[in-house]
XYZ file of C-alpha atoms in Angstrom:
553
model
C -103.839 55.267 -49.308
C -103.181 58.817 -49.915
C -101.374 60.959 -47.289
C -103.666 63.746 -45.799
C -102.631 67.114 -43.787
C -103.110 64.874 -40.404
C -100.421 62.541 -41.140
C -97.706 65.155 -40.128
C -94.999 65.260 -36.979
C -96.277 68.478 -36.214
C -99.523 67.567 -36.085
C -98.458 64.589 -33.641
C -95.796 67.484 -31.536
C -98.929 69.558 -30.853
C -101.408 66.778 -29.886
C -98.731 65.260 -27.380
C -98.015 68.994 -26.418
C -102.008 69.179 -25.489
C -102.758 66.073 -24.208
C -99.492 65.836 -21.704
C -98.310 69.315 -20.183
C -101.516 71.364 -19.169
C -102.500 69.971 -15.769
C -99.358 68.721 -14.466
C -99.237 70.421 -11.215
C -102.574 70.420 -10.487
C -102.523 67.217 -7.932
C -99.569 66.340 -5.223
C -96.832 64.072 -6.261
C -98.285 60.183 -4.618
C -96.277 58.320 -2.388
C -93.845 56.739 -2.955
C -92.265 56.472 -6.406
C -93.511 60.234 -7.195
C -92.334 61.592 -4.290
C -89.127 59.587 -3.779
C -87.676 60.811 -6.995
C -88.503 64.408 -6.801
C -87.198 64.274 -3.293
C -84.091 63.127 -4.357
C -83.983 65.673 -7.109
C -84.550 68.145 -4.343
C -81.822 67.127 -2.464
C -79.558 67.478 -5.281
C -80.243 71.613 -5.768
C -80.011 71.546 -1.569
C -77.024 70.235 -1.293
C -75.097 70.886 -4.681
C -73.990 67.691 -5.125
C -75.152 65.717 -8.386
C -73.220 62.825 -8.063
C -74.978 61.130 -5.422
C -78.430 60.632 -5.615
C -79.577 61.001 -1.494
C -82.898 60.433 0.250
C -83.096 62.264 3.523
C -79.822 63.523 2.865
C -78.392 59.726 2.970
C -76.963 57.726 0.049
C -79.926 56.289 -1.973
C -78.458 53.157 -3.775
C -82.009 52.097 -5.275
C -82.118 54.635 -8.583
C -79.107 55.811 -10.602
C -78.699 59.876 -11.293
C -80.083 60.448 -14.701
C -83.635 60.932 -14.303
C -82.362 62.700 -11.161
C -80.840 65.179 -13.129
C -83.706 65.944 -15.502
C -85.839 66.522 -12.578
C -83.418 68.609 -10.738
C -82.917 70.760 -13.766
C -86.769 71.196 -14.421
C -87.041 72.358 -10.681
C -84.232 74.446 -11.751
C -86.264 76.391 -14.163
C -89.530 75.689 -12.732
C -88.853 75.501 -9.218
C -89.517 72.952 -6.685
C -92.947 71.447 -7.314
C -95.091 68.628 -8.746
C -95.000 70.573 -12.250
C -91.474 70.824 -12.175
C -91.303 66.798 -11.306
C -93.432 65.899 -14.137
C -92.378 67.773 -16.959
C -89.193 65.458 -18.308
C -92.083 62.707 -18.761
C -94.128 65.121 -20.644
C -91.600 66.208 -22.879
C -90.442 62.265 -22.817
C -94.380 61.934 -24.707
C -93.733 64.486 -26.997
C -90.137 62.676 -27.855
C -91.688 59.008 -27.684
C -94.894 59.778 -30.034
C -92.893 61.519 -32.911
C -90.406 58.623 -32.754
C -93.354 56.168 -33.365
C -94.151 58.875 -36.450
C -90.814 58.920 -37.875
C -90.014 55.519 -37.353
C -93.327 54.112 -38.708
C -92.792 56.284 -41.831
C -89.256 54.738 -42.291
C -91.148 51.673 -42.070
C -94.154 51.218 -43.928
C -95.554 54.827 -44.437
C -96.627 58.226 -42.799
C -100.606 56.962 -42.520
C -98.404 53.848 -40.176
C -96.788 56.410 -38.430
C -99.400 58.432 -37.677
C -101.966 55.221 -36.935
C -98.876 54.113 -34.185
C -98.755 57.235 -32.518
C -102.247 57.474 -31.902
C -102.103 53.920 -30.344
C -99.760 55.122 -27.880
C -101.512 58.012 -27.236
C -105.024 56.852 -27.135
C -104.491 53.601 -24.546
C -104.750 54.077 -20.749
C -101.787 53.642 -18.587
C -99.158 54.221 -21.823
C -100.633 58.118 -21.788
C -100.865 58.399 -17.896
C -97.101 57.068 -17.621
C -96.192 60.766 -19.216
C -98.295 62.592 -17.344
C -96.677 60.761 -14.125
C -92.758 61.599 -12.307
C -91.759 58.184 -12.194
C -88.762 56.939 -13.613
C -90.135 54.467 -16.769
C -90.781 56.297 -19.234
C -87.309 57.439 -19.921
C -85.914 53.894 -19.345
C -88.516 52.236 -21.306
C -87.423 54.705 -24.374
C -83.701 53.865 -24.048
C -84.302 50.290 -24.051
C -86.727 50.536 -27.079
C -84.237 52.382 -28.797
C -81.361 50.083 -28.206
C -83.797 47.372 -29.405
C -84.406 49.008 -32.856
C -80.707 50.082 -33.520
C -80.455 46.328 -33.752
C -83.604 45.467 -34.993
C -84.191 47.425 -38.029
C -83.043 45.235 -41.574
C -81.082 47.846 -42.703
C -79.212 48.454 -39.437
C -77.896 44.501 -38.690
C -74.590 44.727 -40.608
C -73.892 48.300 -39.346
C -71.618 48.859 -36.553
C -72.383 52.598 -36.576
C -76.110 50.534 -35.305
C -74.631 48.551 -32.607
C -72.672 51.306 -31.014
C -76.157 53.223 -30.862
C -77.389 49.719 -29.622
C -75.063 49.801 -26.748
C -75.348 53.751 -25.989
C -78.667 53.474 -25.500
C -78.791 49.851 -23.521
C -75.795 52.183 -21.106
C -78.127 55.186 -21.232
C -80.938 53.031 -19.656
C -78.706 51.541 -17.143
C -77.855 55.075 -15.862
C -81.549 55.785 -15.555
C -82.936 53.102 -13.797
C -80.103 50.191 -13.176
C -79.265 46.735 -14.950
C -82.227 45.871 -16.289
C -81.556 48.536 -18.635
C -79.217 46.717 -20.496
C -80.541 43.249 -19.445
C -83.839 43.430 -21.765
C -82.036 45.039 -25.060
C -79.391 41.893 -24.393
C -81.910 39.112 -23.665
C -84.305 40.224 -26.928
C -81.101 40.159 -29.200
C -80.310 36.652 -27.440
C -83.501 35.420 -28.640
C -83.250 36.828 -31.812
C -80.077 35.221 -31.881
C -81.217 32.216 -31.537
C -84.029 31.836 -33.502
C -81.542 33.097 -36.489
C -79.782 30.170 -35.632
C -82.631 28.025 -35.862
C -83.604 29.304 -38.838
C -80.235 28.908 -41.101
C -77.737 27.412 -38.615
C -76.145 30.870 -38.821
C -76.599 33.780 -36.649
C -77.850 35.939 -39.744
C -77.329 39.390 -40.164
C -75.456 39.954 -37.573
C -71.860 39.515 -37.132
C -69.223 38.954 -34.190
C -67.656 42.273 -34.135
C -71.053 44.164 -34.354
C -72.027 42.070 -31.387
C -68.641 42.607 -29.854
C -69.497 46.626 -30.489
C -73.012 45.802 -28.955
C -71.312 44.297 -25.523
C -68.444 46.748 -25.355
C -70.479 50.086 -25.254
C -73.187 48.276 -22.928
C -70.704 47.033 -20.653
C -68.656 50.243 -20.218
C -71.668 52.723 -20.095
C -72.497 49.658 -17.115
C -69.508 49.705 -15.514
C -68.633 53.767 -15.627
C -72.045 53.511 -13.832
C -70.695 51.059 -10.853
C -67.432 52.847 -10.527
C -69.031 55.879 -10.310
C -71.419 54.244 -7.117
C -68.681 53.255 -5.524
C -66.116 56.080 -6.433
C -68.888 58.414 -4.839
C -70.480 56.303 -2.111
C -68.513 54.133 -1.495
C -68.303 49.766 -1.955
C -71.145 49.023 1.181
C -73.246 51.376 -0.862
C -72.678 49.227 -4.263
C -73.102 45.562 -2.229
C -76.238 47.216 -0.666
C -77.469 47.915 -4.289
C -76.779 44.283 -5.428
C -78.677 43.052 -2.330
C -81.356 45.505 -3.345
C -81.396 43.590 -6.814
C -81.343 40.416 -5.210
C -84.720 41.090 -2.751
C -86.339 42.103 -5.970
C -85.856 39.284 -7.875
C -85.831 36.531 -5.711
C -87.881 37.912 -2.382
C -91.133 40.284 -2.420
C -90.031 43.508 -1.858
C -92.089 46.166 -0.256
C -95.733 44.114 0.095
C -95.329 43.861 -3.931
C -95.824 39.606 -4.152
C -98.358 39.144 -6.788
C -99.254 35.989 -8.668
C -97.506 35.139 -11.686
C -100.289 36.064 -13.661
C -100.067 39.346 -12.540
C -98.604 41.545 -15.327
C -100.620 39.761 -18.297
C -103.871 41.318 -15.841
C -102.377 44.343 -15.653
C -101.717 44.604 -19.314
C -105.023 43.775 -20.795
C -106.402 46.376 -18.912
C -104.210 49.064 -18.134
C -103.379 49.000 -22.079
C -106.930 49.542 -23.235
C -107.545 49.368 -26.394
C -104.810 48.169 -28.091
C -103.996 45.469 -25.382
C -106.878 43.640 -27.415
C -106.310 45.103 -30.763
C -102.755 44.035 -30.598
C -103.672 40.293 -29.380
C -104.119 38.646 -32.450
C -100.008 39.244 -33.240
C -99.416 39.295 -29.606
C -100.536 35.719 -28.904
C -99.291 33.898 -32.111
C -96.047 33.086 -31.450
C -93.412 33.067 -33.789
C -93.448 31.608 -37.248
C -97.680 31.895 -37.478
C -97.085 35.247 -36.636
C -94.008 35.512 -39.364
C -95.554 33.624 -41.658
C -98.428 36.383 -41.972
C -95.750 39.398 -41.525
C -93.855 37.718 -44.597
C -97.081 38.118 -46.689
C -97.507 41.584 -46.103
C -93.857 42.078 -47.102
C -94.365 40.214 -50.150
C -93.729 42.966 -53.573
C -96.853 43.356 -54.220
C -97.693 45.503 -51.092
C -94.582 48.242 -52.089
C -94.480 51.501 -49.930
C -94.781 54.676 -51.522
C -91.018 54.771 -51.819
C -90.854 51.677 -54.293
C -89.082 48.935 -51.655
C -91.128 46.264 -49.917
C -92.460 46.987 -46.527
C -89.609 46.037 -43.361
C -91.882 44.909 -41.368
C -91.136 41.341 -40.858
C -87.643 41.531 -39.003
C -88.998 44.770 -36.858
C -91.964 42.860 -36.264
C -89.921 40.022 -34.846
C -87.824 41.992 -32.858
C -91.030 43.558 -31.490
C -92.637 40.554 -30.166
C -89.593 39.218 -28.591
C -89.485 42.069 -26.580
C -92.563 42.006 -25.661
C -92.259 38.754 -24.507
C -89.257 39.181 -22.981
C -90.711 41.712 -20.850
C -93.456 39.209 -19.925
C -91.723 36.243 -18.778
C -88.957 37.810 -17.174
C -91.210 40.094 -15.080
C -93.623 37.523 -14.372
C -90.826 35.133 -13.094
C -89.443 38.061 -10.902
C -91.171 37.783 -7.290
C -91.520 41.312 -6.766
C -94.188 42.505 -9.145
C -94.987 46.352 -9.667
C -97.310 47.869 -12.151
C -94.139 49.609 -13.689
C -92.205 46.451 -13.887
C -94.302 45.763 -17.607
C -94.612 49.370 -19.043
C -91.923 48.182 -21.599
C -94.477 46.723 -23.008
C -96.189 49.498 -24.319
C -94.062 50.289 -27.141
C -93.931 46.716 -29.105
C -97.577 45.997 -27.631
C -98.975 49.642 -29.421
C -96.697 48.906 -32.445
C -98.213 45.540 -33.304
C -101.738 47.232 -32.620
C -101.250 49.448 -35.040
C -99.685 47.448 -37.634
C -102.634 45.267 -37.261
C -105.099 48.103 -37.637
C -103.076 49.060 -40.760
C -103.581 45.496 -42.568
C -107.113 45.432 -41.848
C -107.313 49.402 -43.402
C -105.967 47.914 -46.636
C -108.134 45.013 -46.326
C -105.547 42.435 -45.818
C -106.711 40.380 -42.807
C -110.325 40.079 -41.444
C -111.776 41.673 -38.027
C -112.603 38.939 -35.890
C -116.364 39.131 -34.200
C -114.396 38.395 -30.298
C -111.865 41.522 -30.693
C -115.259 43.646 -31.001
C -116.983 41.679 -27.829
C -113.323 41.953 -25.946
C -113.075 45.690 -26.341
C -116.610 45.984 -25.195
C -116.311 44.085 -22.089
C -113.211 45.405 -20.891
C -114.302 48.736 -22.429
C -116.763 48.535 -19.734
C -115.127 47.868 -17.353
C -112.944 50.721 -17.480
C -116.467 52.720 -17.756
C -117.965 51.082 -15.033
C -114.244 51.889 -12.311
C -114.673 55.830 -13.497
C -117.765 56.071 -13.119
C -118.685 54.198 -9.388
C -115.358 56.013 -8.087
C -116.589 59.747 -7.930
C -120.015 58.060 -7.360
C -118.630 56.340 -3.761
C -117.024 59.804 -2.618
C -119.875 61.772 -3.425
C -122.224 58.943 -1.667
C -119.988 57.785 0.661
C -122.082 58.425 3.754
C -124.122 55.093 2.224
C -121.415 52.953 1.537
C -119.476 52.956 4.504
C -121.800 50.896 6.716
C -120.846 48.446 4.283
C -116.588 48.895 4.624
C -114.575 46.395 7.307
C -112.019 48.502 7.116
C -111.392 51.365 9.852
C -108.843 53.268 7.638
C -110.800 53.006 4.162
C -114.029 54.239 6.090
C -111.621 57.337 7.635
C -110.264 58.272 4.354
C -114.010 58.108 2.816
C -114.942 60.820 5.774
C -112.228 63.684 3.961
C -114.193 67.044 3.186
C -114.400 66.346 -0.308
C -116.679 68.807 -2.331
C -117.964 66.742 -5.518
C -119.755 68.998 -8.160
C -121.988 65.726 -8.725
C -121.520 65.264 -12.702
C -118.426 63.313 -12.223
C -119.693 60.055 -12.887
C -120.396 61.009 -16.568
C -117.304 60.537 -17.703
C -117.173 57.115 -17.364
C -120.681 56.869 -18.645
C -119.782 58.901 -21.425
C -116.846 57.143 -22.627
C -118.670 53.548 -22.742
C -120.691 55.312 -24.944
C -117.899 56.437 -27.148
C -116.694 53.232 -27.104
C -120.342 51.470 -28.286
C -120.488 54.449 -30.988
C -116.790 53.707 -32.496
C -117.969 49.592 -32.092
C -121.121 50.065 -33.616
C -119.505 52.117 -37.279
C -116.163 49.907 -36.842
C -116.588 47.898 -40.252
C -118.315 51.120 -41.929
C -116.341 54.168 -41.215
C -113.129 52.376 -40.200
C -110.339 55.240 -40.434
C -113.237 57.248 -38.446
C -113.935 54.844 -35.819
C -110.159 54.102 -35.064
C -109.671 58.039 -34.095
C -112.798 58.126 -32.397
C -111.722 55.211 -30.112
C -108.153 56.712 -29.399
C -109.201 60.179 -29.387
C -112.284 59.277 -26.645
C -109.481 57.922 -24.154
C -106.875 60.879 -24.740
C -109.825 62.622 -24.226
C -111.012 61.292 -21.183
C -107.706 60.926 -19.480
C -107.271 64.408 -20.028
C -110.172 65.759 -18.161
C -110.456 62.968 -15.721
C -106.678 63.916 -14.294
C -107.717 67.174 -13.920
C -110.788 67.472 -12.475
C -111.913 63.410 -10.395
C -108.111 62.587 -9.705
C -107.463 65.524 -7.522
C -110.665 64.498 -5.829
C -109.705 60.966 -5.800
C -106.258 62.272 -3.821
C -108.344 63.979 -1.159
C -109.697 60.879 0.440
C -105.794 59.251 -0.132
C -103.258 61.437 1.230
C -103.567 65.344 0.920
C -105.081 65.275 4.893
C -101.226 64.098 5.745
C -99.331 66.403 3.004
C -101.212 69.220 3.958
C -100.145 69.042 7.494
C -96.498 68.667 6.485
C -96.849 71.827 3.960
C -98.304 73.563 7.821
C -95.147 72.969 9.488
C -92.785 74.123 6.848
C -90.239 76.515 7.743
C -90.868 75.809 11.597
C -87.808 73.877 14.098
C -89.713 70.849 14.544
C -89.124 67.242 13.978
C -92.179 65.784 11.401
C -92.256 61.779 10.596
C -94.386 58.988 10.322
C -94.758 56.236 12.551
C -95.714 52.459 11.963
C -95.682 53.310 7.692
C -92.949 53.848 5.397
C -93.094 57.403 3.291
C -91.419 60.158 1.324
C -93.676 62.772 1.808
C -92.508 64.247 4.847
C -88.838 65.148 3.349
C -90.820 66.718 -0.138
C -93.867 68.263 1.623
C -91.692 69.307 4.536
C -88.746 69.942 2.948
C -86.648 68.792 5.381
C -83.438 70.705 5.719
C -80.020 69.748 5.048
C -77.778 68.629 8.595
C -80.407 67.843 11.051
C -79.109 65.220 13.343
C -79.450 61.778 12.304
C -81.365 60.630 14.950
C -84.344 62.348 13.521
C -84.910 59.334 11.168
C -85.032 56.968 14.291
C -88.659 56.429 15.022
C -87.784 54.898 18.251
C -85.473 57.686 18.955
C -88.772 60.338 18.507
C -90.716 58.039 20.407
C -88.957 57.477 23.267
C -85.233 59.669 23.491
C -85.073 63.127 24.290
C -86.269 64.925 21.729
C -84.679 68.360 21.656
C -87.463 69.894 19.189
C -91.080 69.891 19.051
C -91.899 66.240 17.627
C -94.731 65.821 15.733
C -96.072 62.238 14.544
C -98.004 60.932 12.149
C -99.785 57.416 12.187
C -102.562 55.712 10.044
C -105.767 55.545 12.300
C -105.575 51.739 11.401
C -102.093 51.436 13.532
C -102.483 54.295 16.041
C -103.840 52.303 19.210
C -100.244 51.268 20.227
C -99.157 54.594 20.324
C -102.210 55.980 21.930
C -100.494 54.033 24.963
C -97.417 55.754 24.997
C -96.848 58.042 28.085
C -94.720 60.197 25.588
C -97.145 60.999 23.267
C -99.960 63.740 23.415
C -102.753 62.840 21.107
C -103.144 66.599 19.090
C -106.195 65.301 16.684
C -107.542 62.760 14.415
C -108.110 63.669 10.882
C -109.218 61.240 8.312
C-alpha cells in the first residue's frame, strides 16, 4: 500500500484542530468533575497560591496540582470560563492523535498511523473526553506513554527508556494520584511474568532498567507526598489515603455499580472500535500472539526493510487493557472515567485489526457487521428520542414517577424541531459504510469514523446545550444573577461545585458560610439565599427561617 497526501501529521494536527476546539465554550461546565476542577483552578489565580490545590478556599486533598495548573494558565490567557477550562484537553487531542501517527509509523507504517488516529478520533466517548475539563485525558496519556517507553522492542534494554518509563508513570501521579503509576507498574508486572513463563527469564528486560523504572516512579511519587504534606500539612495527606481507601474498598459518592459495569460502558461508549477491536480484545494471550507473530513473520516487511514490531507492542497493549479492566471492575467505586485508559490500547488493536484485513490477512467475520449495527443503533436510537422527549415533553410526562425529572422536563427550552435527525442520520451512515464494507473498504472505514467525528461535532454544539437546559442551567443561571452582590448562595440537601464557579465566591468569607445548618438556622449576617432540588424541598418548606422566593424547574 502506497502512501497518499492524507497519510500526513499535518493532515491529522488540523483534523484534531477542527474537530476539538471550535465549540468549547458554548455549554456550562457540568457538575461536578467539570466544575470542581476549574473551580480549583480559579482559586489558584484568586488567591496566588499554586501549591495547594483548594476548593472553597479549603485544602482539596482529592486531585494533585498539575492539571490544576494547565487550567489555571489557560484562564490566564483566556480568562475565567468554560473555554478556558477545556482547552488543555483539546490541545491534549491534538497531542494524543499525532502520537498515535508517529508512533504507528515507527511501527508498521504511515497508512497504520493514520488508520489509528482516525480510530481514536472517530469513536464516541474517546473524542468527547477532549472536548470535556476533566482530568483523564492527561493522565490517561502519561500512563500510555510510560507503558510504551517500556513496551516498544527496541526500547527494553535501554535505560534512557525506563527513565522516560518512570517520568511519565511520576508525571501521571502528579495529575491525578497513585494510580498513575499503579497501572504502568502492574502492566510491566504482567509482562513480567508472562516473560517468565515464556523462557524462565524475565526477557528483555534487565534489573537495573527495572531498578531505573522504580526509582524515577517512586521519587516523582514521593516529591508528590512531601509536597502534600510540606504544603497542607500530614491530616491533609491521611485524609487523602482515606480518600483512596473509600474508593477502593467502599462506594464513594452513589458510584456502586455492578462488576460488569465498565465492560457495558466500554462496548458502547467506545463505538465503533469497541467491536472492531474485539476479536484481539477477547483472545487472550498466546491465540492472540500466535496471530500477531504471523503478521511479523519477513514476509510482511515495512517499507523500511525490518519486520513489523507489532507483536511485543501488541502484548503490552492488551495487558493494559486488561489491566485497566480487572482492576477497575474489582474497585467498588465505579465511574465512567475510571476505564478511559482503555481507549488508547482498545483503538490501537482496532486499528491494527482493520490494517490486516486491508492487506487481506485475516477475514471479516459476518457478527462484527451485525454487532456494529445493533449497537450502531442504539446509539442512533439515544440521539435521536432525546431532543425528541424535550421537544414533546408535554406527552411524556404523564408517563414520569419522578417529581424532579418531570420539573426539569418543564425548562423553557426552544427546540428548532430537526434535532432528531442526527441520530437518524447517522444510523444511516452507519448502514451505508455496512452495506460497501467488503467493496470499498479503505472508503467505508473513513466513512464510519468520519460520520461519528462528524456527528459529535454538531451534536455538542447545537442538542447538548439543549440537553443542559432541562439539567442544570435554571440553578447556574441564578448563581451567575447574584454575582458581585454580599450575599451568602449554597445548596441545601445536594452536594455541588457550581455555586463557588458560577458565583465566584470570594476569597475570606467566614467559614461558617459552608455550614448548611449554620445558613439554616444561625444568624446569618448576609442575605442567604438557598437552593434545593424540588424532589427534597418539603422539609425545608417547614422551616420558620426560610421564605419560599420561587420554584423554577
Amino acid at each position: 500500500m502506497q502512501k497518499t497526501k492524507l497519510e500526513s501529521p499535518w493532515v491529522v494536527a488540523v483534523l484534531a484542530v477542527i474537530f476539538f476546539i471550535p465549540f468549547l465554550g458554548r455549554v456550562h461546565l457540568f457538575d461536578w468533575d467539570e466544575i470542581n476542577f476549574a473551580e480549583s483552578a480559579r482559586e489558584m489565580l484568586v488567591t496566588g497560591n499554586y501549591l495547594r490545590v483548594q476548593i472553597d478556599f479549603q485544602p482539596f486533598w482529592e486531585k494533585p496540582p498539575l492539571f490544576i495548573w494547565l487550567q489555571a494558565l489557560s484562564m490566564k490567557v483566556f480568562g475565567i470560563n468554560e473555554f478556558a477550562a477545556r482547552f488543555p484537553n483539546a490541545v491534549m487531542g491534538v497531542i494524543t492523535l499525532l502520537t498515535f501517527y508517529s508512533l504507528g509509523k515507527r511501527l508498521i507504517d504511515a497508512r497504520f498511523g493514520l488508520l489509528w488516529a482516525l480510530a481514536y478520533l472517530g469513536s464516541v466517548t474517546p473524542h468527547l473526553y477532549f472536548k470535556s475539563g476533566i482530568i483523564d485525558p492527561w493522565f490517561n496519556y502519561f500512563m500510555f506513554l510510560s507503558v510504551v517507553n517500556f513496551a516498544l522492542p527496541d526500547k527494553k534494554s535501554s535505560g534512557k527508556s525506563f527513565f522516560l518509563a518512570g517520568l511519565f508513570a511520576g508525571l501521571a501521579v502528579w495529575t491525578k494520584g497513585p494510580v498513575g503509576v499503579g497501572i504502568p507498574t502492574l502492566v510491566l508486572g504482567v509482562l513480567l511474568v508472562i516473560n517468565y513463563l515464556k523462557s524462565k527469564s524475565i526477557g528483555d528486560f534487565s534489573w537495573k532498567n527495572l531498578l531505573i523504572y522504580g526509582l524515577t516512579a517512586g521519587l516523582l511519587t514521593l516529591g508528590w507526598m512531601l509536597a502534600i504534606i510540606l504544603e497542607s500539612g500530614w491530616a491533609t495527606f491521611v485524609a487523602f489515603l482515606e480518600y483512596l481507601y473509600r474508593l477502593g474498598a467502599t462506594s464513594e459518592a452513589d458510584h456502586g455499580q455492578p462488576f460488569y459495569y465498565h465492560f457495558v460502558v466500554v462496548l458502547i461508549g467506545c463505538f465503533p472500535i469497541s467491536v472492531i477491536g474485539l476479536p484481539f480484545v477477547s483472545r487472550i494471550f498466546h491465540p492472540l500472539l500466535r496471530r500477531f507473530h504471523k503478521v511479523a513473520s519477513p514476509a510482511h516487511s515495512s517499507p523500511r526493510g525490518g519486520p513489523f514490531l507489532t507483536p511485543p507492542f501488541s502484548l503490552a497493549m492488551l495487558c493494559l487493557f486488561w489491566v485497566v479492566m480487572i482492576v477497575f471492575s474489582i474497585v467498588t467505586t465505579k465511574i465512567v472515567h475510571y476505564s478511559s485508559m482503555t481507549y488508547f490500547p482498545l483503538s490501537y488493536l482496532a486499528a491494527l485489526w482493520l490494517y490486516q484485513w486491508l492487506k487481506g490477512e485475516i477475514v471479516w467475520p459476518r457478527w462484527m457487521t451485525v454487532l456494529l449495527l445493533i449497537i450502531g443503533f442504539i446509539l442512533s436510537l439515544v440521539l435521536t428520542l432525546v431532543p425528541l422527549i424535550g421537544m414533546y415533553s408535554a406527552q411524556f410526562i404523564p408517563y414520569i414517577d419522578d417529581t424532579f425529572v418531570v420539573a426539569n422536563l418543564q425548562a423553557p427550552v426552544e427546540w428548532a424541531g430537526n434535532e432528531w435527525l442526527y441520530g437518524v442520520a447517522y444510523f444511516g451512515m452507519v448502514v451505508f459504510a455496512m452495506v460497501i464494507w467488503k467493496r470499498r473498504k479503505e472508503l467505508a472505514i473513513r466513512l464510519l469514523f468520519f460520520s461519528t467525528a462528524v456527528l459529535l461535532f454538531f451534536y455538542t454544539s447545537v442538542v447538548v446545550p439543549k440537553i443542559e437546559g432541562y439539567t442544570q442551567r435554571t440553578v447556574i443561571d441564578f448563581y451567575e444573577s447574584k454575582r458581585g452582590q454580599d450575599v451568602y448562595v449554597w445548596p441545601i440537601g445536594n452536594r455541588s461545585y457550581a455555586q463557588f464557579f458560577y458565583f465566584k465566591k470570594p476569597m475570606g468569607v467566614r467559614p461558617e458560610a459552608s455550614d448548611e445548618n449554620w445558613l439554616l438556622n444561625g444568624p446569618v449576617d448576609k442575605p442567604t439565599f438557598l437552593i434545593s432540588r424540588i424532589d427534597r424541598a418539603e422539609q425545608y418548606r417547614k422551616n420558620p427561617n426560610l421564605e419560599l422566593l420561587k420554584e423554577e424547574n
